[in-house]
mmCIF file of C-alpha atoms in Angstrom:
data_model
loop_
_atom_site.group_PDB
_atom_site.id
_atom_site.type_symbol
_atom_site.label_atom_id
_atom_site.label_comp_id
_atom_site.label_asym_id
_atom_site.label_seq_id
_atom_site.Cartn_x
_atom_site.Cartn_y
_atom_site.Cartn_z
ATOM 1 C CA MET A 14 0.000 0.031 0.006
ATOM 2 C CA GLU A 15 1.460 3.351 -1.079
ATOM 3 C CA LEU A 16 1.019 6.565 0.863
ATOM 4 C CA SER A 17 0.902 9.955 -0.853
ATOM 5 C CA ILE A 18 2.966 12.558 0.999
ATOM 6 C CA GLU A 19 1.089 15.296 -0.852
ATOM 7 C CA ALA A 20 -2.291 13.916 0.267
ATOM 8 C CA MET A 21 -1.101 13.710 3.885
ATOM 9 C CA GLN A 22 0.216 17.295 3.993
ATOM 10 C CA PRO A 23 -3.180 19.099 4.397
ATOM 11 C CA ILE A 24 -4.215 16.594 7.095
ATOM 12 C CA HIS A 25 -0.968 17.267 8.923
ATOM 13 C CA GLU A 26 -1.354 21.016 8.658
ATOM 14 C CA ASN A 27 -4.998 20.936 9.841
ATOM 15 C CA ALA A 28 -4.060 18.733 12.781
ATOM 16 C CA MET A 29 -1.439 21.305 13.761
ATOM 17 C CA ILE A 30 -4.009 24.135 13.939
ATOM 18 C CA SER A 31 -5.137 23.133 17.369
ATOM 19 C CA SER A 32 -1.563 22.943 18.653
ATOM 20 C CA ARG A 33 -0.489 26.265 17.196
ATOM 21 C CA SER A 34 -1.675 29.456 18.884
ATOM 22 C CA LEU A 35 -4.858 31.081 17.711
ATOM 23 C CA TRP A 36 -5.269 34.738 18.627
ATOM 24 C CA ASN A 37 -7.009 35.777 21.789
ATOM 25 C CA GLU A 38 -7.141 39.177 23.420
ATOM 26 C CA ALA A 39 -4.812 38.190 26.257
ATOM 27 C CA SER A 40 -1.923 37.061 23.978
ATOM 28 C CA GLU A 41 0.844 39.171 22.414
ATOM 29 C CA PHE A 42 1.301 39.008 18.647
ATOM 30 C CA HIS A 43 4.080 36.802 17.296
ATOM 31 C CA VAL A 44 5.105 35.287 14.001
ATOM 32 C CA GLY A 45 3.022 32.195 13.385
ATOM 33 C CA MET A 46 -0.042 33.421 15.310
ATOM 34 C CA ARG A 47 -3.209 32.545 13.427
ATOM 35 C CA PHE A 48 -6.607 34.188 12.946
ATOM 36 C CA LEU A 49 -9.774 32.603 11.669
ATOM 37 C CA SER A 50 -10.334 35.312 9.039
ATOM 38 C CA LYS A 51 -9.103 38.624 7.702
ATOM 39 C CA VAL A 52 -11.820 40.352 9.716
ATOM 40 C CA ASP A 53 -10.507 38.672 12.914
ATOM 41 C CA THR A 54 -7.040 39.868 11.982
ATOM 42 C CA GLN A 55 -8.210 43.473 11.523
ATOM 43 C CA ASP A 56 -10.207 43.407 14.800
ATOM 44 C CA ALA A 57 -7.223 41.981 16.684
ATOM 45 C CA VAL A 58 -4.863 44.725 15.527
ATOM 46 C CA LYS A 59 -7.481 47.380 16.263
ATOM 47 C CA LEU A 60 -7.937 46.074 19.836
ATOM 48 C CA TYR A 61 -4.182 45.903 20.312
ATOM 49 C CA SER A 62 -3.801 49.517 19.158
ATOM 50 C CA ILE A 63 -6.679 50.748 21.321
ATOM 51 C CA LYS A 64 -5.332 49.120 24.440
ATOM 52 C CA GLY A 65 -1.806 50.350 23.729
ATOM 53 C CA ASN A 66 -3.014 53.863 22.759
ATOM 54 C CA MET A 67 -1.334 53.513 19.365
ATOM 55 C CA GLN A 68 -2.506 53.955 15.797
ATOM 56 C CA PHE A 69 -1.661 52.196 12.534
ATOM 57 C CA LEU A 70 -1.989 52.662 8.779
ATOM 58 C CA VAL A 71 -2.895 49.999 6.238
ATOM 59 C CA THR A 72 -0.198 49.870 3.587
ATOM 60 C CA HIS A 73 -1.458 46.895 1.615
ATOM 61 C CA SER A 74 -4.802 45.052 1.575
ATOM 62 C CA THR A 75 -6.059 42.226 -0.603
ATOM 63 C CA PRO A 76 -8.397 39.298 0.142
ATOM 64 C CA ASN A 77 -5.379 37.205 1.132
ATOM 65 C CA VAL A 78 -2.794 39.683 2.422
ATOM 66 C CA TRP A 79 -2.994 42.504 4.983
ATOM 67 C CA ILE A 80 -0.046 44.728 5.928
ATOM 68 C CA VAL A 81 -0.012 47.562 8.469
ATOM 69 C CA ARG A 82 2.605 49.836 10.014
ATOM 70 C CA CYS A 83 2.703 52.454 12.706
ATOM 71 C CA LYS A 84 1.029 55.755 11.838
ATOM 72 C CA LYS A 85 4.179 57.504 13.116
ATOM 73 C CA HIS A 86 6.589 55.508 10.916
ATOM 74 C CA LEU A 87 7.916 58.789 9.449
ATOM 75 C CA ASP A 88 8.939 59.748 12.979
ATOM 76 C CA GLY A 89 11.064 56.601 13.278
ATOM 77 C CA CYS A 90 8.703 54.005 14.725
ATOM 78 C CA ASP A 91 9.322 50.678 12.927
ATOM 79 C CA TRP A 92 6.349 48.728 14.258
ATOM 80 C CA ARG A 93 4.711 46.797 11.399
ATOM 81 C CA LEU A 94 2.851 43.572 10.841
ATOM 82 C CA ARG A 95 2.198 41.366 7.814
ATOM 83 C CA CYS A 96 -0.545 38.731 7.817
ATOM 84 C CA SER A 97 -1.561 36.461 4.971
ATOM 85 C CA ARG A 98 -3.837 33.513 4.282
ATOM 86 C CA ARG A 99 -2.011 30.189 4.133
ATOM 87 C CA LYS A 100 -3.247 27.770 1.503
ATOM 88 C CA ALA A 101 -2.435 24.767 3.710
ATOM 89 C CA HIS A 102 -5.110 25.493 6.307
ATOM 90 C CA GLY A 103 -6.992 28.620 5.043
ATOM 91 C CA LEU A 104 -6.301 30.678 8.148
ATOM 92 C CA PHE A 105 -4.598 34.057 8.294
ATOM 93 C CA GLU A 106 -1.163 33.896 9.835
ATOM 94 C CA ILE A 107 1.381 36.500 10.888
ATOM 95 C CA SER A 108 4.407 36.076 8.638
ATOM 96 C CA LYS A 109 6.335 39.223 9.618
ATOM 97 C CA TYR A 110 6.179 41.264 12.791
ATOM 98 C CA ALA A 111 8.470 44.118 13.870
ATOM 99 C CA ARG A 112 7.974 45.470 17.358
ATOM 100 C CA PRO A 113 7.662 47.249 19.718
ATOM 101 C CA HIS A 114 6.174 50.691 19.141
ATOM 102 C CA THR A 115 8.809 53.285 19.894
ATOM 103 C CA CYS A 116 6.449 56.234 19.450
ATOM 104 C CA ILE A 117 4.442 57.956 22.151
ATOM 105 C CA TYR A 118 0.835 59.131 21.905
ATOM 106 C CA ALA A 119 -0.451 61.522 24.553
ATOM 107 C CA LYS A 120 -3.848 60.225 25.659
ATOM 108 C CA LEU A 121 -5.651 63.541 25.365
ATOM 109 C CA SER A 122 -8.410 62.542 22.996
ATOM 110 C CA LYS A 123 -11.704 61.250 24.356
ATOM 111 C CA ASP A 124 -12.035 58.916 21.405
ATOM 112 C CA HIS A 125 -9.801 56.526 19.445
ATOM 113 C CA ALA A 126 -9.706 56.236 15.685
ATOM 114 C CA HIS A 127 -9.714 52.407 15.733
ATOM 115 C CA LEU A 128 -12.526 52.112 18.292
ATOM 116 C CA ASP A 129 -15.073 52.046 15.493
ATOM 117 C CA CYS A 130 -18.550 50.634 15.220
ATOM 118 C CA THR A 131 -17.163 47.235 14.099
ATOM 119 C CA ILE A 132 -15.160 46.812 17.288
ATOM 120 C CA ILE A 133 -18.081 48.130 19.360
ATOM 121 C CA CYS A 134 -20.350 45.626 17.689
ATOM 122 C CA ARG A 135 -17.920 42.865 18.585
ATOM 123 C CA GLU A 136 -17.788 43.952 22.223
ATOM 124 C CA ILE A 137 -21.569 44.364 22.764
ATOM 125 C CA GLU A 138 -22.907 41.531 20.654
ATOM 126 C CA ASN A 139 -23.530 39.133 23.566
ATOM 127 C CA VAL A 140 -25.066 41.937 25.691
ATOM 128 C CA VAL A 141 -27.448 42.821 22.856
ATOM 129 C CA ARG A 142 -28.250 39.154 22.289
ATOM 130 C CA ARG A 143 -29.410 38.850 25.904
ATOM 131 C CA ASP A 144 -31.314 42.131 25.818
ATOM 132 C CA PRO A 145 -32.052 43.585 22.368
ATOM 133 C CA SER A 146 -33.870 46.513 23.969
ATOM 134 C CA ILE A 147 -30.845 47.689 25.927
ATOM 135 C CA SER A 148 -30.329 51.431 25.498
ATOM 136 C CA VAL A 149 -27.452 53.103 23.680
ATOM 137 C CA PRO A 150 -26.400 55.077 26.826
ATOM 138 C CA VAL A 151 -26.008 51.813 28.762
ATOM 139 C CA LEU A 152 -23.911 50.325 25.940
ATOM 140 C CA HIS A 153 -21.874 53.530 25.824
ATOM 141 C CA GLN A 154 -21.023 53.103 29.468
ATOM 142 C CA ILE A 155 -19.995 49.466 28.880
ATOM 143 C CA ILE A 156 -17.554 50.549 26.170
ATOM 144 C CA LYS A 157 -16.235 53.433 28.313
ATOM 145 C CA ASP A 158 -15.664 51.091 31.297
ATOM 146 C CA LYS A 159 -13.678 48.636 29.192
ATOM 147 C CA PHE A 160 -11.578 50.905 27.026
ATOM 148 C CA SER A 161 -11.530 54.191 29.004
ATOM 149 C CA TYR A 162 -12.532 56.127 25.920
ATOM 150 C CA ASP A 163 -15.615 58.303 25.780
ATOM 151 C CA VAL A 164 -16.645 57.428 22.229
ATOM 152 C CA HIS A 165 -19.188 59.359 20.210
ATOM 153 C CA TYR A 166 -22.804 58.366 20.754
ATOM 154 C CA LYS A 167 -23.329 57.681 17.041
ATOM 155 C CA LYS A 168 -20.522 55.090 17.053
ATOM 156 C CA VAL A 169 -22.319 53.132 19.774
ATOM 157 C CA TRP A 170 -25.639 53.512 17.964
ATOM 158 C CA LEU A 171 -24.118 52.128 14.742
ATOM 159 C CA GLY A 172 -22.429 49.357 16.773
ATOM 160 C CA LYS A 173 -25.750 48.291 18.188
ATOM 161 C CA LYS A 174 -27.322 48.444 14.739
ATOM 162 C CA LYS A 175 -24.612 46.126 13.411
ATOM 163 C CA ALA A 176 -25.049 43.791 16.373
ATOM 164 C CA ILE A 177 -28.798 43.568 15.805
ATOM 165 C CA ALA A 178 -28.254 42.815 12.131
ATOM 166 C CA LYS A 179 -25.630 40.179 12.966
ATOM 167 C CA ILE A 180 -27.927 38.480 15.454
ATOM 168 C CA PHE A 181 -31.300 38.771 13.781
ATOM 169 C CA GLY A 182 -30.387 39.518 10.158
ATOM 170 C CA ASP A 183 -30.620 42.841 8.400
ATOM 171 C CA TRP A 184 -33.843 44.434 7.232
ATOM 172 C CA GLU A 185 -33.519 43.671 3.569
ATOM 173 C CA GLU A 186 -32.656 39.995 4.083
ATOM 174 C CA SER A 187 -35.581 39.686 6.593
ATOM 175 C CA TYR A 188 -38.055 40.979 4.002
ATOM 176 C CA LYS A 189 -36.595 38.591 1.367
ATOM 177 C CA MET A 190 -37.317 35.706 3.789
ATOM 178 C CA LEU A 191 -40.870 36.776 4.467
ATOM 179 C CA PRO A 192 -42.601 34.747 1.677
ATOM 180 C CA ARG A 193 -40.743 31.556 2.735
ATOM 181 C CA TRP A 194 -41.510 32.206 6.370
ATOM 182 C CA MET A 195 -45.217 32.700 5.669
ATOM 183 C CA ALA A 196 -45.302 29.555 3.539
ATOM 184 C CA ALA A 197 -43.695 27.633 6.367
ATOM 185 C CA LEU A 198 -46.283 29.146 8.767
ATOM 186 C CA GLU A 199 -49.159 27.848 6.636
ATOM 187 C CA GLU A 200 -47.583 24.401 6.268
ATOM 188 C CA SER A 201 -46.847 23.976 9.966
ATOM 189 C CA ASN A 202 -50.188 25.424 11.080
ATOM 190 C CA PRO A 203 -52.912 23.894 8.859
ATOM 191 C CA GLY A 204 -55.846 26.234 8.553
ATOM 192 C CA THR A 205 -53.756 29.394 8.963
ATOM 193 C CA ARG A 206 -54.531 32.006 6.369
ATOM 194 C CA VAL A 207 -51.831 34.157 4.729
ATOM 195 C CA GLU A 208 -52.147 36.818 2.042
ATOM 196 C CA LEU A 209 -49.149 38.543 0.502
ATOM 197 C CA LYS A 210 -49.329 41.552 -1.791
ATOM 198 C CA HIS A 211 -46.455 43.124 -3.733
ATOM 199 C CA ASP A 212 -45.900 45.589 -6.538
ATOM 200 C CA GLU A 213 -45.385 44.514 -10.120
ATOM 201 C CA PRO A 214 -41.867 43.283 -10.976
ATOM 202 C CA ASN A 215 -39.442 46.049 -11.913
ATOM 203 C CA ALA A 216 -36.905 46.100 -14.811
ATOM 204 C CA ASN A 217 -34.674 43.686 -12.878
ATOM 205 C CA ASN A 218 -37.586 41.300 -12.324
ATOM 206 C CA GLU A 219 -37.571 42.148 -8.634
ATOM 207 C CA VAL A 220 -40.786 42.417 -6.691
ATOM 208 C CA VAL A 221 -41.206 44.888 -3.840
ATOM 209 C CA PHE A 222 -43.135 43.898 -0.730
ATOM 210 C CA LYS A 223 -46.279 45.925 -0.058
ATOM 211 C CA TRP A 224 -48.666 44.279 2.389
ATOM 212 C CA VAL A 225 -49.027 40.972 4.285
ATOM 213 C CA PHE A 226 -51.998 39.566 6.203
ATOM 214 C CA TRP A 227 -52.111 36.519 8.452
ATOM 215 C CA ALA A 228 -54.576 34.830 10.836
ATOM 216 C CA PHE A 229 -53.538 31.802 12.842
ATOM 217 C CA ALA A 230 -55.699 28.689 12.614
ATOM 218 C CA PRO A 231 -56.440 28.590 16.390
ATOM 219 C CA SER A 232 -57.630 32.202 16.196
ATOM 220 C CA ILE A 233 -59.941 31.393 13.265
ATOM 221 C CA ALA A 234 -61.341 28.385 15.137
ATOM 222 C CA GLY A 235 -61.719 30.366 18.375
ATOM 223 C CA PHE A 236 -63.631 33.138 16.637
ATOM 224 C CA ARG A 237 -66.674 30.864 16.471
ATOM 225 C CA HIS A 238 -66.953 31.095 20.258
ATOM 226 C CA CYS A 239 -66.520 34.850 20.503
ATOM 227 C CA ARG A 240 -68.885 37.735 20.259
ATOM 228 C CA PRO A 241 -69.584 38.427 16.543
ATOM 229 C CA ILE A 242 -68.079 41.917 16.527
ATOM 230 C CA ILE A 243 -64.590 42.510 15.193
ATOM 231 C CA GLN A 244 -62.636 45.499 16.535
ATOM 232 C CA ILE A 245 -59.860 46.943 14.337
ATOM 233 C CA ASP A 246 -56.953 49.197 15.194
ATOM 234 C CA GLY A 247 -53.533 50.128 13.900
ATOM 235 C CA THR A 248 -50.193 51.199 15.292
ATOM 236 C CA PHE A 249 -46.792 52.196 13.919
ATOM 237 C CA LEU A 250 -43.718 49.999 13.950
ATOM 238 C CA TYR A 251 -40.245 50.942 15.032
ATOM 239 C CA GLY A 252 -37.243 50.271 12.856
ATOM 240 C CA LYS A 253 -35.672 51.195 9.533
ATOM 241 C CA TYR A 254 -38.999 50.994 7.668
ATOM 242 C CA LYS A 255 -41.790 52.931 9.336
ATOM 243 C CA GLN A 256 -44.678 50.593 8.465
ATOM 244 C CA LYS A 257 -48.006 50.068 10.224
ATOM 245 C CA LEU A 258 -49.422 47.057 12.030
ATOM 246 C CA LEU A 259 -53.166 46.503 11.590
ATOM 247 C CA ILE A 260 -54.906 44.300 14.095
ATOM 248 C CA GLY A 261 -58.332 42.677 14.295
ATOM 249 C CA THR A 262 -59.537 41.519 17.714
ATOM 250 C CA VAL A 263 -62.734 40.179 19.244
ATOM 251 C CA VAL A 264 -63.996 39.590 22.812
ATOM 252 C CA ASP A 265 -64.323 36.017 24.074
ATOM 253 C CA SER A 266 -66.849 34.570 26.521
ATOM 254 C CA ASN A 267 -64.702 35.697 29.460
ATOM 255 C CA SER A 268 -64.727 39.264 28.259
ATOM 256 C CA HIS A 269 -61.007 39.031 27.355
ATOM 257 C CA VAL A 270 -59.467 40.445 24.178
ATOM 258 C CA PHE A 271 -58.952 37.637 21.651
ATOM 259 C CA PRO A 272 -56.469 38.313 18.768
ATOM 260 C CA LEU A 273 -57.926 37.358 15.403
ATOM 261 C CA ALA A 274 -55.807 38.688 12.565
ATOM 262 C CA PHE A 275 -52.807 40.893 11.717
ATOM 263 C CA ALA A 276 -51.419 42.794 8.757
ATOM 264 C CA ILE A 277 -48.316 44.890 8.007
ATOM 265 C CA VAL A 278 -48.894 47.678 5.513
ATOM 266 C CA ASP A 279 -46.953 50.716 4.312
ATOM 267 C CA GLU A 280 -49.487 53.187 5.668
ATOM 268 C CA GLU A 281 -53.010 53.435 7.054
ATOM 269 C CA SER A 282 -55.055 54.374 3.995
ATOM 270 C CA GLN A 283 -58.386 53.599 2.481
ATOM 271 C CA GLY A 284 -56.663 51.066 0.241
ATOM 272 C CA SER A 285 -54.767 49.207 2.982
ATOM 273 C CA TRP A 286 -57.725 49.201 5.382
ATOM 274 C CA GLY A 287 -60.022 48.011 2.586
ATOM 275 C CA TRP A 288 -57.666 45.186 1.773
ATOM 276 C CA PHE A 289 -57.375 44.185 5.430
ATOM 277 C CA MET A 290 -61.158 44.139 5.851
ATOM 278 C CA ALA A 291 -61.504 42.069 2.656
ATOM 279 C CA CYS A 292 -59.006 39.513 4.002
ATOM 280 C CA LEU A 293 -61.041 39.227 7.206
#
């Protein structure tokens, strides 16, 4: 039985990944340190610079290579780092690293150039995951306590926005998933009624969402035992797209409000209310 050295090489390299050092915030950079992606590499260098009160410039950037040097290199600071993706294992790895920083930055600024919304998103993601309604001022204090920088409010707001999109998906992708989600709702809840309305396809054969109506099967069945009067109301939604939620409710035998049907529309108008009533 013959063994191929070439075939064994990737297996050997992959096996070594666990024994070689992957980056974590507590470790110092060194040649051979690995990162899961280019984004992780960038975030690591940003965090290193923030904590050390230093700044860097990107001198070369491609999908597979990223090179940075100290912002004060013209003043004699030789700090620089080169990281590239290795074909053997697909991870980014530090191939050249000159240190330490020999420059000095006076910490007079309240903010830091590299403490951007991407880093803020990384730091607050788990907090936002636990409590999506957490306020921006609270998140601002969390960032200030960790990094000792009083970053601009908008940075934290954008960081939370990125975290929400990362956890729950962005607005556009969520709307694209709506038809599939509604189809799954009908299939998993027999008797549920769904109506989707969209504009005519545009020049790119794309359709734009307009209205959606749904009534759960248990609500439809329960309506038979409620008072035969439907109450309707509407409210506005928070978020990127300021749409309206229309609601139809009834009163059950215990004099409790019983939800019957829902709709999301672009605005409360004669057309949208007429469509909602027709779906009822």
